[in-house]
Coordinates of C-alpha atoms in Angstrom, one line a residue:
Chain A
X235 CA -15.4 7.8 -12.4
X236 CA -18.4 7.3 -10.6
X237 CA -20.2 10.7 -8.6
X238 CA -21.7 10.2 -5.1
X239 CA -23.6 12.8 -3.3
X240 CA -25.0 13.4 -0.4
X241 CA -27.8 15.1 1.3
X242 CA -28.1 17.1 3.5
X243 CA -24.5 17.8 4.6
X244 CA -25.2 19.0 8.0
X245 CA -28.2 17.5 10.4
X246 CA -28.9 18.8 13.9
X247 CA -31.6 16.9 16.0
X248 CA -33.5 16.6 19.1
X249 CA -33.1 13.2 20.6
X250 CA -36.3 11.0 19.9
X251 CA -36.5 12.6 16.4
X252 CA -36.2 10.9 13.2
X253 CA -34.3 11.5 10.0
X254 CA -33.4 10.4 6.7
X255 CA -29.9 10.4 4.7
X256 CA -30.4 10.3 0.8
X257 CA -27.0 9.0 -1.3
X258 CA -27.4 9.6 -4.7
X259 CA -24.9 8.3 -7.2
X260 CA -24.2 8.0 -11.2
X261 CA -24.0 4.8 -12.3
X262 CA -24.5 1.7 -11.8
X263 CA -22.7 -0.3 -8.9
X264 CA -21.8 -3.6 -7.4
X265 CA -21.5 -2.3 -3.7
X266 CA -23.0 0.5 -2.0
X267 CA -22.1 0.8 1.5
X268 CA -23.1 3.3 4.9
X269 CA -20.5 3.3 7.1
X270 CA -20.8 5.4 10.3
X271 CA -17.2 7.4 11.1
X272 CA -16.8 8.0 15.5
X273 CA -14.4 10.6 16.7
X274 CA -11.9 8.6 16.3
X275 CA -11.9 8.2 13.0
X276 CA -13.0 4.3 12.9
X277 CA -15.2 3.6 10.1
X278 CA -18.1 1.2 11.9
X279 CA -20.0 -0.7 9.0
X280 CA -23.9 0.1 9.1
X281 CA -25.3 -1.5 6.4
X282 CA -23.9 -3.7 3.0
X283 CA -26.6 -3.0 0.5
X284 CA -26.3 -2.8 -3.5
X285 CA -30.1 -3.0 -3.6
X286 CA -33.1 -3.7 -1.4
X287 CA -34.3 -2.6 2.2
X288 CA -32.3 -4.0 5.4
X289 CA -32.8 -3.3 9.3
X290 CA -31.4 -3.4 12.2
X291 CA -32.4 -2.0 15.1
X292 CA -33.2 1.5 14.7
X293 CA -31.7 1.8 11.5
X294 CA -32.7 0.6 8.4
X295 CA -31.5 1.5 4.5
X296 CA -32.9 1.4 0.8
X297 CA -31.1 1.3 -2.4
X298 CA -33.2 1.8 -5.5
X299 CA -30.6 0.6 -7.9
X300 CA -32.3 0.9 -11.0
X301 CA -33.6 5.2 -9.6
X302 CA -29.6 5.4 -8.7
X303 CA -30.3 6.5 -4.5
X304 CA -30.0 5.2 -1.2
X305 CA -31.7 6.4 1.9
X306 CA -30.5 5.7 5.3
X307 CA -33.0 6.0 8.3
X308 CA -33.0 6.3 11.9
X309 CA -35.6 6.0 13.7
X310 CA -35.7 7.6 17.4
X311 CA -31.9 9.0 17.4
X312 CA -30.1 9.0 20.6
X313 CA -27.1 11.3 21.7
X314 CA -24.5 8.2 20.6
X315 CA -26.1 8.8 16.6
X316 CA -23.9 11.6 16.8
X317 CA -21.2 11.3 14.3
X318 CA -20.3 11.5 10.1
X319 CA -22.4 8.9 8.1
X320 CA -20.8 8.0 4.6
X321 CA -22.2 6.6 1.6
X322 CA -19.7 4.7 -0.5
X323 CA -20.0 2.8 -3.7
X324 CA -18.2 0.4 -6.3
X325 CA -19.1 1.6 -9.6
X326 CA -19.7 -1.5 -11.9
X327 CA -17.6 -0.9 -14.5
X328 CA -14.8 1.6 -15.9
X329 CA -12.3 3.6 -13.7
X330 CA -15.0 3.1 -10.8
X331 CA -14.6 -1.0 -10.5
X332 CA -13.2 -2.9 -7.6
X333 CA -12.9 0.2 -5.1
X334 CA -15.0 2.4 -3.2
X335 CA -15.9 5.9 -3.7
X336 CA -17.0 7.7 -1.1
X337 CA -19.4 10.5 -0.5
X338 CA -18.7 13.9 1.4
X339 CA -20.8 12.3 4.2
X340 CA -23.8 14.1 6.6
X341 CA -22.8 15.0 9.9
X342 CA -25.3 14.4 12.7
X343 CA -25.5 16.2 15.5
X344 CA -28.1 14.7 18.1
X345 CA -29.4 17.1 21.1
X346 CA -30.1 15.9 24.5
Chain B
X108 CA -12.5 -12.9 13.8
X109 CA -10.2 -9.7 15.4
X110 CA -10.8 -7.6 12.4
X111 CA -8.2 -4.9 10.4
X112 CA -5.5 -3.5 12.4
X113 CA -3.7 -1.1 12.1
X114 CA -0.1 0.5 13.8
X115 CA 1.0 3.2 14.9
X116 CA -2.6 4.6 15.4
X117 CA -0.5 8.0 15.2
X118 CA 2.7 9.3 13.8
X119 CA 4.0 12.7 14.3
X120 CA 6.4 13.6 11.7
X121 CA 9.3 16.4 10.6
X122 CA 8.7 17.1 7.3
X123 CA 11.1 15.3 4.5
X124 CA 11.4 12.0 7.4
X125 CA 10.0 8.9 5.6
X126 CA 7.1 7.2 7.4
X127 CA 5.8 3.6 7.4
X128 CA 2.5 2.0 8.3
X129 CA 1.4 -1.3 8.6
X130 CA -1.9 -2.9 8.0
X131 CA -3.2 -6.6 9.0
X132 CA -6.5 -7.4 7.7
X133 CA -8.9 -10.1 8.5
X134 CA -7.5 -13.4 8.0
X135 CA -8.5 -15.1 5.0
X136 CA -9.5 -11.9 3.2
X137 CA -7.6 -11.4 -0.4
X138 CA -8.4 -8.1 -0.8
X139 CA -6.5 -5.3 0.4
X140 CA -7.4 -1.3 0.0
X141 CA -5.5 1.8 1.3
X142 CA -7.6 4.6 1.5
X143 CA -6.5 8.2 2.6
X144 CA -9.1 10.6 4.1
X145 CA -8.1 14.6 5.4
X146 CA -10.1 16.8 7.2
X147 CA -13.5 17.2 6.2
X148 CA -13.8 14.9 3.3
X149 CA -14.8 11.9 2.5
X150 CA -11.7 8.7 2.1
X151 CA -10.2 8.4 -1.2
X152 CA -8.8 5.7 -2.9
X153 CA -4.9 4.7 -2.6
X154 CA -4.4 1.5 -4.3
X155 CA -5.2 -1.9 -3.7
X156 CA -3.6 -5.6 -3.9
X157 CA -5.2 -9.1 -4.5
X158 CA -2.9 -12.0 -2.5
X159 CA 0.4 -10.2 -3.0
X160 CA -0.6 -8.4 -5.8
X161 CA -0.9 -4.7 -6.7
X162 CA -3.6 -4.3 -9.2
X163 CA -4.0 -0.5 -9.3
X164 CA -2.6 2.9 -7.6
X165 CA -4.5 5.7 -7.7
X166 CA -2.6 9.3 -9.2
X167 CA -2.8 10.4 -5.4
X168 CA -0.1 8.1 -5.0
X169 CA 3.0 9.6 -5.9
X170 CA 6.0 8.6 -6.3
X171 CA 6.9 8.8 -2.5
X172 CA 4.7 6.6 -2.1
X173 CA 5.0 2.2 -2.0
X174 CA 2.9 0.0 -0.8
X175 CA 3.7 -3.5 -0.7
X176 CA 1.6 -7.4 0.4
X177 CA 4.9 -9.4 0.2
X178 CA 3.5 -12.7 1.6
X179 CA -0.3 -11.8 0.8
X180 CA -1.2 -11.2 4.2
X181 CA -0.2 -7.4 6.0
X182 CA 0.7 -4.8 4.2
X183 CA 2.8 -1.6 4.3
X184 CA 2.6 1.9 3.2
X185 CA 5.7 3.7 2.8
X186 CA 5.9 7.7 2.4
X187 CA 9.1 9.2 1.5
X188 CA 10.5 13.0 2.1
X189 CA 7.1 13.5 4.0
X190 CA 5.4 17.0 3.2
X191 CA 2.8 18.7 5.4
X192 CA 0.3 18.1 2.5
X193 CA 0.5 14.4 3.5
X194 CA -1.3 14.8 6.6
X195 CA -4.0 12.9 6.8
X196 CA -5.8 10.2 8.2
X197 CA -4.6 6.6 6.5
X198 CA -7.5 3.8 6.0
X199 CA -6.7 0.4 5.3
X200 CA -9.7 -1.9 4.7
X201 CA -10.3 -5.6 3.2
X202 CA -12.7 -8.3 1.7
X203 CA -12.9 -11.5 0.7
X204 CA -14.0 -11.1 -2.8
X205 CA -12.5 -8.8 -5.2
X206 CA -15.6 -7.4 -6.7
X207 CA -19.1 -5.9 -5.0
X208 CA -18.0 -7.3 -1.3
X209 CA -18.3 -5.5 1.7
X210 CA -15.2 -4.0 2.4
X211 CA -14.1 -3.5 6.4
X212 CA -12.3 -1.0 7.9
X213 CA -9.4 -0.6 10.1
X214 CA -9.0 2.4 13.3
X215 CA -6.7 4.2 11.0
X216 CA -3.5 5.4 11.4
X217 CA -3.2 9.6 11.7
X218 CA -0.3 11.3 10.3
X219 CA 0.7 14.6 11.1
X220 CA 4.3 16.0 9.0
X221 CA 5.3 19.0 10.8

């Protein structure tokens, strides 16, 4: 099936700083998704994106289909960034299709 | 548009008790996954139904395990003879379409076999 990674696994910031989360994966896909997972386990969707560049707010994402990578960035990061960011995708074809498969996510840790 | 839901948001267990969860996605959505995530990993795929349908089960789900959609609308997981390798965080999520469509999650129930 389809391989996600992602980079780096562990993120520690000042508040105010930026950063950027890289997803690469193996193939090619019908759905790549960032979710952002809060202590309680609730997966909060950040951004629906199989290709192209989408904002909101602070945040804002690029997937580079055809390169196989997406990079999530946020911009000023406050205390309530905090938190485990997956990267999940639906591979197009094979064992892969019609589910998502999930990275081992990048944990955030913003500073006061 | 109240989104997935999910009960009990936690079950504490004996080991070898059987266990079930239920899942009601968003209304209107014909897709419906099962995920299952433990500590420190990403989720992984469980299985997941179109309408009433099961279409595919993942070789995580063993054969303790049944899920079932009997009217296409909530769902329910089943785990017999519970072992303390089943703990884990349960996902259920759902979409309209059945392929490429952003899928939505629910708070998750938490198990914990003792």
């Amino acid at each position: 099936g389809i391989q996600v990674e992602q980079s780096p696994p562990d993120l520690i910031l000042q508040e105010g700083a930026n950063s950027t989360l890289r997803c690469n994966f193996s193939d090619s896909v019908n759905n790549l998704q960032w979710f952002h997972q809060n202590p309680w386990g609730q997966l909060i969707n950040l951004f629906y994106i199989p290709s192209g560049t989408k904002q909101n707010g602070r945040l804002s994402a690029t997937t580079v289909a055809t390169e196989r990578y997406s990079l999530l960035y946020i911009s000023s990061s406050q205390t309530t960034d905090s938190g485990v960011y997956f990267c999940a995708v639906e591979g197009a074809g094979g064992t892969s299709y019609g589910k998502l498969t999930f990275g081992q996510g990048t944990i955030l840790t913003v500073h006061p | 548009d109240t989104g997935v839901s999910q009960d009990p948001r936690h079950k504490i267990t004996k080991r070898g008790q059987n266990v079930t969860f239920r899942c009601d996605p968003i209304s209107e959505h014909n897709r419906l996954y099962w995920y299952r995530q433990t500590l420190g990993q990403g989720p992984e795929f469980l299985t997941y139904f179109q309408n009433e349908a099961q279409l595919e089960k993942s070789r995580l789900l063993s054969d303790r395990f049944s899920a079932e959609r009997p009217k296409g609308s909530f769902s329910t997981l089943e785990i017999q003879r519970t072992e303390q390798g089943d703990s884990a965080m349960y996902l259920c999520a759902s979409s309209i379409l059945p392929v490429g469509d952003e899928q939505f999650f629910g708070p998750g129930t938490r198990l914990t076999v003792l």
